[in-house]
XYZ file of C-alpha atoms in Angstrom:
735
model
C 162.692 -53.641 -33.360
C 162.015 -50.318 -34.928
C 158.646 -51.486 -36.073
C 157.747 -52.844 -32.716
C 158.713 -49.514 -31.176
C 156.551 -47.602 -33.648
C 153.584 -49.856 -33.048
C 153.988 -49.410 -29.353
C 154.081 -45.582 -29.700
C 150.988 -45.603 -31.815
C 149.025 -47.630 -29.300
C 150.139 -45.338 -26.546
C 149.006 -42.291 -28.519
C 145.591 -43.791 -29.178
C 145.200 -44.624 -25.506
C 146.167 -41.067 -24.549
C 143.640 -39.537 -26.960
C 140.883 -41.748 -25.580
C 141.702 -40.737 -22.079
C 141.603 -37.089 -23.024
C 138.254 -37.571 -24.663
C 136.888 -39.287 -21.587
C 138.286 -36.580 -19.396
C 136.741 -33.961 -21.648
C 133.382 -35.676 -21.487
C 133.654 -36.037 -17.758
C 134.394 -32.375 -17.457
C 131.416 -31.535 -19.638
C 129.287 -33.867 -17.553
C 130.503 -32.160 -14.403
C 129.655 -28.797 -15.913
C 126.212 -30.069 -16.867
C 125.735 -31.489 -13.404
C 126.829 -28.177 -11.921
C 124.509 -26.338 -14.262
C 121.673 -28.614 -13.320
C 122.475 -28.235 -9.654
C 122.576 -24.482 -10.087
C 119.274 -24.582 -11.966
C 117.777 -26.874 -9.358
C 118.998 -24.542 -6.628
C 117.526 -21.528 -8.370
C 114.326 -23.425 -9.046
C 114.061 -24.434 -5.409
C 114.659 -20.833 -4.359
C 111.786 -19.788 -6.581
C 109.609 -22.634 -5.305
C 110.454 -21.782 -1.722
C 109.364 -18.156 -2.274
C 105.962 -19.037 -3.706
C 102.901 -18.650 -1.379
C 101.222 -21.856 -2.515
C 102.250 -25.288 -1.236
C 104.447 -27.202 -3.738
C 105.613 -30.846 -3.610
C 107.985 -32.497 -6.114
C 107.895 -36.276 -6.430
C 110.354 -38.655 -8.116
C 109.336 -41.337 -10.547
C 108.364 -43.626 -7.681
C 106.034 -41.123 -6.105
C 108.322 -40.319 -3.220
C 108.889 -36.807 -1.976
C 111.879 -35.223 -3.528
C 111.275 -31.637 -2.419
C 108.607 -29.444 -0.767
C 108.581 -25.697 -0.103
C 108.171 -23.832 3.206
C 104.579 -22.887 2.268
C 103.751 -26.614 2.367
C 105.287 -26.911 5.831
C 103.348 -23.853 7.021
C 100.075 -25.249 5.702
C 100.359 -28.979 6.429
C 102.901 -29.130 9.236
C 105.418 -31.626 7.723
C 109.024 -30.620 7.001
C 111.176 -31.741 4.090
C 113.363 -33.819 6.422
C 110.279 -35.702 7.639
C 108.974 -36.566 4.186
C 111.975 -36.694 1.835
C 112.126 -40.096 0.149
C 108.734 -41.022 1.559
C 105.187 -41.079 0.359
C 102.736 -38.672 1.921
C 99.654 -40.222 3.476
C 97.404 -37.169 3.615
C 94.586 -38.086 1.254
C 91.233 -38.692 3.004
C 89.589 -41.975 2.021
C 86.643 -40.266 0.418
C 89.028 -38.233 -1.756
C 91.130 -41.171 -2.968
C 89.155 -41.920 -6.159
C 89.463 -38.412 -7.518
C 93.161 -38.373 -6.564
C 93.893 -41.624 -8.453
C 91.981 -40.282 -11.426
C 94.092 -37.144 -11.362
C 97.319 -39.220 -11.289
C 96.138 -41.151 -14.340
C 95.502 -37.896 -16.187
C 98.999 -36.698 -15.348
C 100.525 -39.786 -16.901
C 98.302 -39.574 -19.940
C 98.143 -35.871 -20.705
C 100.906 -34.497 -18.493
C 98.807 -32.258 -16.212
C 95.469 -31.789 -14.435
C 93.580 -29.511 -12.040
C 90.928 -30.369 -9.497
C 89.536 -29.486 -6.096
C 89.750 -31.930 -3.217
C 90.539 -32.182 0.475
C 93.784 -33.058 2.312
C 94.811 -33.882 5.852
C 97.355 -31.825 7.719
C 99.882 -33.377 10.058
C 97.463 -32.886 12.975
C 94.607 -34.456 10.977
C 92.873 -31.201 10.198
C 91.094 -31.351 6.863
C 91.648 -28.500 4.432
C 89.938 -27.714 1.155
C 92.554 -27.499 -1.567
C 92.741 -26.494 -5.201
C 95.374 -28.753 -6.800
C 97.329 -28.344 -10.032
C 99.713 -31.187 -10.900
C 101.857 -32.278 -13.804
C 104.926 -34.260 -14.873
C 108.370 -32.941 -15.646
C 111.045 -34.408 -17.910
C 114.744 -34.026 -18.583
C 116.318 -32.605 -21.726
C 116.001 -35.960 -23.401
C 112.298 -36.094 -22.754
C 112.536 -38.780 -20.143
C 109.971 -38.755 -17.330
C 111.780 -37.893 -14.116
C 108.959 -37.025 -11.687
C 105.831 -35.049 -10.906
C 105.009 -31.762 -9.193
C 101.912 -30.798 -7.206
C 100.784 -27.226 -6.432
C 98.270 -26.955 -3.591
C 96.335 -23.740 -2.870
C 94.369 -23.536 0.380
C 90.778 -22.651 -0.483
C 89.276 -23.550 2.903
C 88.234 -19.950 3.645
C 87.018 -19.534 0.101
C 84.822 -22.607 0.507
C 83.496 -21.276 3.803
C 82.734 -17.956 2.129
C 81.061 -19.753 -0.748
C 78.933 -21.677 1.713
C 78.001 -18.441 3.427
C 77.247 -16.844 0.080
C 75.191 -19.825 -0.993
C 73.366 -19.724 2.308
C 72.775 -16.006 1.890
C 71.710 -16.531 -1.699
C 69.181 -19.079 -0.537
C 67.946 -16.632 2.069
C 67.872 -13.867 -0.520
C 66.010 -16.103 -2.892
C 63.567 -16.906 -0.129
C 63.281 -13.210 0.746
C 62.909 -12.363 -2.928
C 60.000 -14.761 -3.159
C 58.553 -13.314 0.028
C 59.080 -9.769 -1.302
C 57.512 -10.754 -4.561
C 54.520 -11.972 -2.613
C 54.601 -8.816 -0.491
C 54.912 -6.663 -3.597
C 51.911 -8.388 -4.980
C 50.066 -7.731 -1.728
C 51.476 -4.204 -1.604
C 50.294 -3.480 -5.104
C 46.887 -4.690 -4.089
C 47.136 -2.486 -0.985
C 48.280 0.477 -3.097
C 45.428 -0.055 -5.493
C 43.077 -0.320 -2.548
C 44.609 2.773 -0.902
C 44.317 4.725 -4.141
C 40.710 3.687 -4.412
C 40.111 4.646 -0.780
C 42.008 7.903 -1.374
C 39.826 8.652 -4.356
C 36.740 7.916 -2.312
C 38.118 9.969 0.603
C 38.806 12.849 -1.764
C 35.295 12.573 -3.093
C 34.018 12.467 0.480
C 36.183 15.468 1.362
C 34.840 17.386 -1.618
C 31.333 16.380 -0.653
C 32.020 17.418 2.939
C 33.480 20.751 1.803
C 30.535 21.299 -0.490
C 28.148 20.378 2.312
C 29.898 22.717 4.766
C 29.949 25.509 2.197
C 26.254 25.074 1.521
C 25.464 24.807 5.221
C 27.573 27.911 5.814
C 25.592 29.725 3.152
C 22.256 28.498 4.448
C 23.078 29.476 8.044
C 24.843 32.757 7.307
C 22.062 34.044 5.081
C 19.395 34.148 7.829
C 22.051 35.092 10.409
C 22.935 38.089 8.267
C 19.329 39.168 8.512
C 19.081 38.554 12.257
C 22.294 40.361 13.221
C 21.928 43.130 10.652
C 18.378 44.011 11.583
C 19.157 43.701 15.295
C 21.968 46.238 14.965
C 19.664 48.613 13.122
C 16.917 48.248 15.736
C 19.427 48.789 18.542
C 20.301 52.154 17.021
C 16.636 53.132 16.788
C 15.220 52.036 20.159
C 15.922 53.654 23.515
C 13.571 51.579 25.671
C 15.663 49.546 28.156
C 13.322 46.560 27.866
C 13.442 46.596 24.073
C 17.204 47.066 23.982
C 17.711 44.250 26.476
C 15.732 41.877 24.270
C 17.571 42.989 21.143
C 20.951 42.592 22.841
C 19.958 39.046 23.828
C 19.025 38.252 20.229
C 22.284 39.733 18.984
C 24.439 37.834 21.505
C 22.673 34.569 20.689
C 23.150 35.097 16.954
C 26.816 36.006 17.392
C 27.360 32.921 19.570
C 25.810 30.712 16.896
C 27.981 32.383 14.275
C 31.104 31.806 16.399
C 30.258 28.111 16.704
C 29.764 27.906 12.939
C 33.108 29.598 12.300
C 34.883 27.255 14.735
C 33.448 24.197 13.006
C 34.435 25.520 9.574
C 37.962 26.377 10.718
C 38.401 22.991 12.372
C 37.272 21.290 9.165
C 39.831 23.337 7.225
C 42.562 22.348 9.691
C 41.647 18.670 9.355
C 41.779 18.946 5.564
C 44.993 20.990 5.593
C 43.206 23.829 3.825
C 43.598 26.596 6.388
C 45.614 29.299 4.631
C 47.364 32.372 5.988
C 47.362 35.691 4.112
C 50.255 38.138 3.886
C 48.845 41.648 3.462
C 49.748 45.119 4.698
C 47.870 46.196 7.809
C 48.095 48.420 10.873
C 48.511 46.264 13.971
C 47.598 48.973 16.478
C 44.389 49.846 14.643
C 43.438 46.182 14.344
C 44.047 45.544 18.059
C 42.139 48.664 19.109
C 39.159 47.866 16.870
C 39.038 44.317 18.238
C 39.212 45.422 21.859
C 36.575 48.119 21.346
C 34.240 45.396 20.096
C 35.095 43.094 23.021
C 34.753 45.925 25.525
C 30.987 45.879 25.009
C 30.881 42.388 26.529
C 33.248 43.303 29.357
C 31.239 46.443 30.199
C 28.069 44.372 30.488
C 29.766 42.264 33.186
C 31.375 45.229 34.924
C 34.875 44.049 34.000
C 37.702 46.567 33.590
C 39.354 45.956 30.198
C 42.682 47.720 29.613
C 45.454 47.342 27.094
C 49.012 48.560 26.673
C 50.657 48.778 23.261
C 54.396 49.229 23.853
C 55.839 52.152 21.888
C 58.683 50.128 20.351
C 56.204 47.746 18.705
C 55.928 48.584 14.987
C 52.370 49.026 13.744
C 52.794 48.791 9.976
C 53.239 45.089 9.310
C 52.605 42.352 6.755
C 50.578 39.365 7.914
C 47.069 38.031 8.326
C 45.094 40.536 10.443
C 41.927 38.441 10.238
C 43.585 35.442 11.875
C 45.382 37.551 14.503
C 42.041 39.193 15.310
C 40.479 35.729 15.554
C 43.033 34.633 18.174
C 42.556 37.853 20.140
C 38.774 37.518 19.985
C 39.027 33.959 21.242
C 41.446 34.587 24.118
C 40.015 37.909 25.284
C 36.488 36.559 24.800
C 37.373 33.605 27.037
C 38.850 35.987 29.600
C 35.573 37.927 29.672
C 33.573 34.690 29.862
C 35.551 33.268 32.794
C 35.990 36.518 34.770
C 33.311 37.526 37.216
C 31.875 40.990 37.739
C 34.369 43.502 39.097
C 37.356 41.625 37.670
C 40.169 42.949 35.501
C 41.496 41.967 32.089
C 44.721 43.426 30.773
C 46.127 43.001 27.281
C 49.736 43.905 26.547
C 51.398 43.935 23.133
C 55.185 43.918 23.307
C 58.232 43.377 21.118
C 60.059 40.043 21.463
C 62.610 40.232 18.654
C 63.255 42.520 15.702
C 65.330 41.851 12.609
C 65.873 43.834 9.444
C 62.733 42.571 7.721
C 60.914 40.592 10.403
C 59.557 41.083 13.887
C 58.202 38.744 16.564
C 55.436 40.285 18.669
C 53.973 38.986 21.908
C 50.322 39.329 22.917
C 49.611 38.768 26.615
C 46.077 38.452 27.990
C 45.921 38.480 31.786
C 42.669 38.066 33.717
C 41.495 37.694 37.305
C 39.032 34.958 36.395
C 38.383 31.473 37.736
C 41.726 30.066 36.531
C 42.454 26.338 36.324
C 44.754 23.626 37.649
C 47.870 22.193 35.985
C 46.076 19.025 34.863
C 43.642 21.168 32.875
C 46.255 23.459 31.301
C 48.099 20.423 29.889
C 45.016 19.414 27.865
C 43.755 22.906 27.170
C 44.779 23.111 23.499
C 43.352 19.725 22.523
C 40.377 19.705 20.171
C 36.984 19.517 21.883
C 38.583 19.696 25.340
C 36.749 21.689 27.979
C 37.852 22.236 31.563
C 34.284 21.585 32.708
C 32.607 19.155 30.323
C 29.796 18.162 32.662
C 26.152 18.574 31.751
C 25.841 21.149 34.520
C 28.725 23.293 33.355
C 28.300 27.020 33.809
C 30.164 28.169 30.690
C 29.360 27.247 27.103
C 31.561 26.719 24.071
C 32.611 24.037 21.586
C 36.084 23.390 22.962
C 37.598 24.181 19.551
C 38.650 27.800 19.978
C 41.971 27.254 21.754
C 42.955 24.327 19.514
C 42.287 26.505 16.466
C 44.187 29.420 18.032
C 47.228 27.226 18.689
C 47.170 25.958 15.107
C 46.892 29.507 13.764
C 49.848 30.622 15.896
C 51.915 27.770 14.468
C 50.971 28.685 10.904
C 52.073 32.275 11.581
C 55.482 31.298 12.979
C 54.569 31.615 16.642
C 53.256 29.694 19.613
C 50.828 29.979 22.507
C 51.219 29.134 26.187
C 49.254 29.530 29.395
C 49.962 30.090 33.072
C 47.032 29.621 35.399
C 46.092 29.031 38.999
C 42.663 27.932 40.121
C 40.804 30.811 41.691
C 43.538 33.334 40.828
C 43.198 33.840 37.074
C 45.112 33.027 33.906
C 47.767 34.511 31.648
C 47.653 33.516 27.979
C 50.605 34.601 25.842
C 50.949 34.057 22.124
C 53.601 35.175 19.662
C 53.376 35.871 15.934
C 56.103 36.377 13.331
C 55.357 39.301 10.998
C 57.111 40.830 8.029
C 57.711 44.569 8.353
C 56.465 47.137 5.886
C 59.097 49.519 4.507
C 58.150 52.055 7.148
C 57.183 49.821 10.058
C 56.938 52.427 12.815
C 53.824 54.542 12.455
C 54.487 58.278 12.631
C 51.968 59.644 15.102
C 50.914 63.272 14.893
C 52.008 65.825 17.494
C 49.742 68.369 19.226
C 49.978 72.032 18.222
C 52.891 73.872 19.832
C 50.589 76.084 21.924
C 49.220 72.987 23.695
C 52.572 71.509 24.662
C 53.236 72.003 28.337
C 49.552 72.172 29.229
C 48.954 70.775 32.706
C 46.763 67.672 32.816
C 45.523 65.779 35.881
C 44.590 62.106 35.442
C 42.256 60.506 37.983
C 41.669 56.739 37.944
C 41.637 54.147 40.721
C 43.210 51.628 38.309
C 46.990 52.098 38.407
C 47.527 50.424 35.053
C 45.109 52.867 33.406
C 47.054 55.731 34.965
C 50.311 54.316 33.615
C 48.903 53.961 30.092
C 47.314 57.429 29.980
C 50.336 59.104 31.533
C 52.572 57.481 28.929
C 50.445 58.866 26.091
C 50.251 62.402 27.478
C 53.928 62.731 28.393
C 54.943 61.649 24.879
C 52.602 64.290 23.452
C 54.325 67.018 25.444
C 51.868 67.605 28.285
C 52.817 68.135 31.926
C 51.059 65.332 33.795
C 49.994 64.656 37.379
C 48.176 61.449 38.334
C 46.226 60.186 41.323
C 44.091 57.170 42.193
C 42.060 59.121 44.770
C 39.277 61.422 43.503
C 38.851 63.484 46.742
C 42.603 64.084 46.651
C 42.221 65.225 43.034
C 39.782 67.930 44.157
C 42.275 69.179 46.745
C 45.075 69.137 44.149
C 42.987 71.302 41.784
C 42.204 73.848 44.505
C 45.832 73.966 45.647
C 47.278 74.369 42.144
C 44.731 77.116 41.339
C 45.999 79.144 44.312
C 49.659 78.732 43.248
C 48.952 80.200 39.805
C 49.797 76.814 38.254
C 46.259 75.536 37.697
C 45.478 72.391 35.784
C 44.252 72.982 32.249
C 42.471 69.643 31.955
C 41.238 66.734 34.065
C 40.834 63.286 32.539
C 38.867 61.167 34.989
C 37.452 57.687 35.270
C 33.739 57.367 35.997
C 33.478 54.517 38.498
C 35.740 55.089 41.511
C 35.377 54.492 45.253
C 34.705 57.418 47.606
C 33.769 59.777 44.750
C 32.858 58.936 41.165
C 33.880 60.951 38.122
C 30.509 62.673 37.747
C 30.640 63.941 41.322
C 34.211 65.102 40.785
C 33.069 67.048 37.712
C 30.269 68.774 39.613
C 32.689 69.908 42.327
C 35.170 71.252 39.774
C 32.464 73.163 37.908
C 30.975 74.564 41.127
C 34.256 76.153 42.265
C 35.067 79.502 40.564
C 38.809 78.753 40.906
C 38.533 75.517 38.930
C 35.572 76.054 36.620
C 37.907 76.850 33.699
C 39.425 73.342 33.727
C 38.531 71.191 30.719
C 36.901 67.891 31.705
C 37.004 64.561 29.853
C 35.175 61.526 31.201
C 36.443 57.979 30.594
C 34.025 55.163 31.300
C 33.715 51.413 31.018
C 29.913 51.687 31.119
C 29.193 53.352 27.779
C 25.477 53.595 28.453
C 23.242 55.261 25.907
C 22.287 58.778 26.997
C 25.084 58.996 29.540
C 27.122 61.429 27.437
C 24.188 63.848 27.497
C 24.173 63.716 31.306
C 27.914 64.373 31.354
C 27.427 67.409 29.113
C 24.827 68.750 31.536
C 27.334 68.402 34.376
C 29.871 70.337 32.333
C 32.118 67.716 30.762
C 33.765 68.634 27.457
C 34.482 65.104 26.278
C 33.298 61.567 26.869
C 35.115 58.377 25.797
C 34.360 54.700 26.318
C 37.109 52.309 27.386
C 39.311 50.807 26.180
C 40.675 54.151 25.053
C 42.105 54.293 21.551
C 45.207 56.434 21.331
C 43.995 58.302 18.258
C 40.567 59.009 19.778
C 42.107 60.294 23.002
C 44.482 62.536 21.055
C 41.739 63.918 18.804
C 39.405 64.483 21.747
C 42.043 66.381 23.744
C 42.907 68.580 20.762
C 39.236 69.272 20.023
C 38.427 70.078 23.635
C 41.344 72.502 23.901
C 40.409 74.109 20.572
C 36.766 74.514 21.561
C 35.563 71.792 19.200
C 37.200 73.318 16.076
C 40.301 72.537 14.098
C 42.862 75.216 13.395
C 41.039 76.133 10.186
C 37.724 76.346 12.134
C 36.304 73.324 10.298
C 34.589 70.796 12.556
C 36.614 67.608 13.058
C 34.586 64.411 13.416
C 35.417 61.497 15.681
C 33.839 58.048 15.268
C 31.125 57.405 17.839
C 28.868 54.429 18.400
C 25.534 56.227 18.166
C 26.221 58.796 15.448
C 25.823 56.558 12.392
C 22.848 58.598 11.130
C 25.105 61.628 10.781
C 27.295 60.040 8.117
C 26.849 61.796 4.824
C 28.460 60.411 1.680
C 25.646 61.252 -0.708
C 27.908 61.579 -3.739
C 28.759 57.865 -3.746
C 26.461 55.615 -5.803
C 26.462 51.900 -4.995
C 24.930 49.058 -6.986
C 23.874 46.100 -4.840
C 23.422 42.719 -6.550
C 21.516 40.585 -4.016
C 18.546 38.252 -4.454
C 17.615 37.428 -0.857
C 14.885 39.772 0.487
C 16.218 39.770 4.056
C 19.748 40.540 2.931
C 18.427 43.270 0.642
C 16.656 44.878 3.566
C 19.738 44.699 5.820
C 22.020 46.247 3.209
C 19.418 48.912 2.425
C 19.275 49.991 6.057
C 23.055 49.980 6.416
C 23.586 52.077 3.292
C 20.791 54.465 4.257
C 22.354 54.999 7.657
C 25.693 55.657 6.016
C 24.165 58.147 3.589
C 25.073 56.346 0.361
C 22.960 56.385 -2.779
C 22.173 52.849 -3.883
C 20.200 50.654 -6.260
C 19.375 46.973 -5.722
C 19.306 44.396 -8.524
C 17.848 40.963 -7.791
C 20.283 38.915 -9.901
C 23.542 39.168 -11.831
C 21.923 39.763 -15.215
C 19.884 42.709 -13.915
C 23.019 44.118 -12.290
C 24.878 43.847 -15.596
C 22.065 45.629 -17.427
C 21.994 48.371 -14.775
C 25.739 48.977 -15.165
C 25.258 49.302 -18.931
C 22.693 52.086 -18.419
C 23.839 54.024 -15.338
C 27.035 55.126 -13.677
C 27.975 53.657 -10.272
C 31.060 54.044 -8.094
C 31.170 50.534 -6.635
C 29.303 47.191 -6.742
C 28.367 44.996 -3.775
C 27.998 41.573 -5.390
C 26.366 38.505 -3.862
C 27.975 35.413 -5.395
C 24.993 33.036 -5.272
C 22.040 34.390 -7.267
C 19.509 33.044 -9.779
C 19.717 33.679 -13.545
C 23.378 34.780 -13.325
C 25.602 34.337 -10.281
C 28.108 36.885 -9.019
C 31.154 35.136 -10.499
C 29.799 35.223 -14.044
C 28.519 38.764 -13.612
C 31.951 39.982 -12.468
C 33.660 38.169 -15.358
C 31.296 39.791 -17.873
C 31.867 43.235 -16.346
C 35.638 42.795 -16.801
C 35.342 41.327 -20.321
C 36.688 43.365 -23.242
C 33.333 42.813 -24.946
C 31.492 44.260 -21.953
C 29.044 47.110 -22.587
C 29.108 48.432 -19.014
C 30.005 52.106 -18.621
C 33.003 51.352 -16.392
C 34.716 47.980 -16.757
C 37.138 48.856 -13.920
C 34.422 49.553 -11.363
C 35.415 48.172 -7.920
C 33.482 45.035 -6.931
C 33.160 43.684 -3.385
C 31.915 40.106 -3.043
C 29.241 39.479 -0.419
C 29.104 35.777 0.298
C 27.745 33.391 2.856
C 30.389 30.861 1.768
C 33.446 30.606 3.983
C 35.473 27.688 2.649
C 38.945 27.394 1.141
C 39.106 28.850 -2.340
C 36.066 31.108 -2.021
C 38.158 34.271 -1.842
C 40.424 33.114 -4.688
C 37.371 32.292 -6.799
C 35.998 35.789 -6.229
C 39.301 37.459 -7.106
C 39.836 35.212 -10.140
C 36.445 36.240 -11.519
C 37.503 39.903 -11.398
C 36.253 41.083 -8.018
C 38.460 43.393 -5.951
C 37.612 42.344 -2.412
C 35.652 39.845 -0.385
C 33.633 39.844 2.835
C 31.557 37.115 4.428
C 28.047 37.413 5.733
C 26.684 38.529 8.146
C 27.722 41.921 6.802
C 29.471 44.066 9.394
C 28.845 47.770 8.764
C 32.317 48.828 9.964
C 34.003 46.228 7.755
C 31.862 47.287 4.812
C 32.723 50.970 5.315
C 36.431 50.146 5.524
C 36.387 48.116 2.323
C 34.310 50.668 0.371
C 36.440 53.639 1.389
C 39.616 51.658 0.815
C 38.697 50.744 -2.755
C 37.378 54.225 -3.579
C 40.390 55.822 -1.859
C 38.210 58.280 0.000
C 38.219 59.261 3.636
C 36.310 56.769 5.764
C 32.925 58.166 6.774
C 33.109 59.112 10.409
C 30.555 59.927 12.972
C 30.468 63.464 14.299
C 32.986 64.517 16.898
C 32.456 65.557 20.452
C 32.221 69.249 20.892
C 30.881 71.616 23.471
C 27.629 72.237 21.695
C 26.697 68.669 20.861
C 28.051 65.861 23.024
C 26.567 62.416 22.490
C 27.490 58.968 23.685
C 29.594 56.463 21.856
């Protein structure tokens, strides 16, 4: 019994231990299941958060899980597909899909690109990564598929490929174009080289033509000027004036053609040198007044006081514009007309100034359609074969270009039959002392009473402005008979006029008649008389002296000449130190005496030699002429000279080489620093630079102008410019 009980207890104990073991294993299994569930839950959370579509299949290829990204991309939900197979492989993509499945079973994973349907049958390009997954024991328990939508990427790739094809096509086209372009460049370079050669040939041709034309023109104009000073016969003078005008016209045409060629070639340069604007304007207008006087045209100018005179710029080019515009005004204005020039200040800065030049005439004018084309090259208002006025049609185009180069512009206002107003502006640099300090009259002359008589109101305004600023008491009238009455009346009031400045040509009573009346009246005979005239006829000053005039000036009146004349007349023709003061006059060239100056002239052309001889003789200089550069060099080695006038184109040795040898350290000349002025018939770009580079000091083109030559000689020698004798009571001659 005992044994049976023991056996029974033992069996019960074994059974209890087995149950505990089973329970323990079950609990461990539950824990493992819970762990796996927890892992699966975490894994699904991770899968659900991923942006790519993910599908997990079981061993039978049925959907076990898919993430929200899959639903968003393909449209199916997990509830719709769980436990099912997905039918979203297009037929044409099935082979590659089956191949991928085989790879998964063989190697465990694969990647490929294919296409898949969405729920609504839309086909998407996909990049697929797939593989198998196993349990801890290594048993195969399913597969996973990761799908990334590359539809847009594929579209972009197609676009890129399309663009690449286009680029490749364009590259081939560009390569062909580059080949053509290189050929074109080579051709252009060849054409450019030929054009440059042609341009050089053209420049050389123009320079040679300039030289060939200017050389005889120098003789024609030079000798004509000399003969004009020596002949009084009206018939002879008329013929000589015709020759001179014709020669000057031809020279103007030549200059226009040369300037236009420079503009076309881009070789027209602007200088920046110190100069006196007022002097330049006055000299230019004095020259132009000769033409206006011949036509009976009144030429006046007003130089506003606030305009600075001492400037930096290109006086030659400014003079050229003035000559062109005022010359046109004279050409297109009929007898009895008026031309007024006004120089005024537009804008002034610390170092710069913009100045306006206005030329107003009462000429034929023009319509709007003509003014719009006026500054075009070769344009002429009247281009018909029967046109009344000559010209090349280049002057205004050149003037406009010059204005642009000098920082300004040019414009015109005109009305047919009423006249024209041309206005141009120039930008100048100012010299350190831009405003010219003008001298004042002696204190004993301030307050002197002066009567101005002129039927031109603008002339009265200009003259009155001068005299008031100089300290005179001024009365003015446009009526000469009234002037006589004023003189008589003021004489009786013990406030007589001290001086009368009168115009010559006036209605009712001219200036000469006025002078006779003043001199015939004992109450007014003391009054000083100065005649102003636009006629400037030779011998007229002598007639005025016989009437009793103390001074005689040709219009346009230069401020300095008017001042000097007034002072001389009041002082009886003497300065304060009783030395005679000379004033430049047109017909007093023979009275110039500068006999201490010795000039060497290097010139081979006989006509030019003769012209320069006559000019220097008239000016009173001592001179010697050498026919070529070598002879000039030998002369300078033997004798002393003050200055050399050097032609640049000569046989044996040209002027450039001669100047270089004079300046050389090995030179045997007595004065290596002697001033040298180039005389050349060349007028092209680089001529001046070539002269200066060879050692010359200055440069002037032929035909030689005596006034220009005097100015350059006296400037280099730093001596007072030779002047022609002044007007005085004892010897009054015409300008």
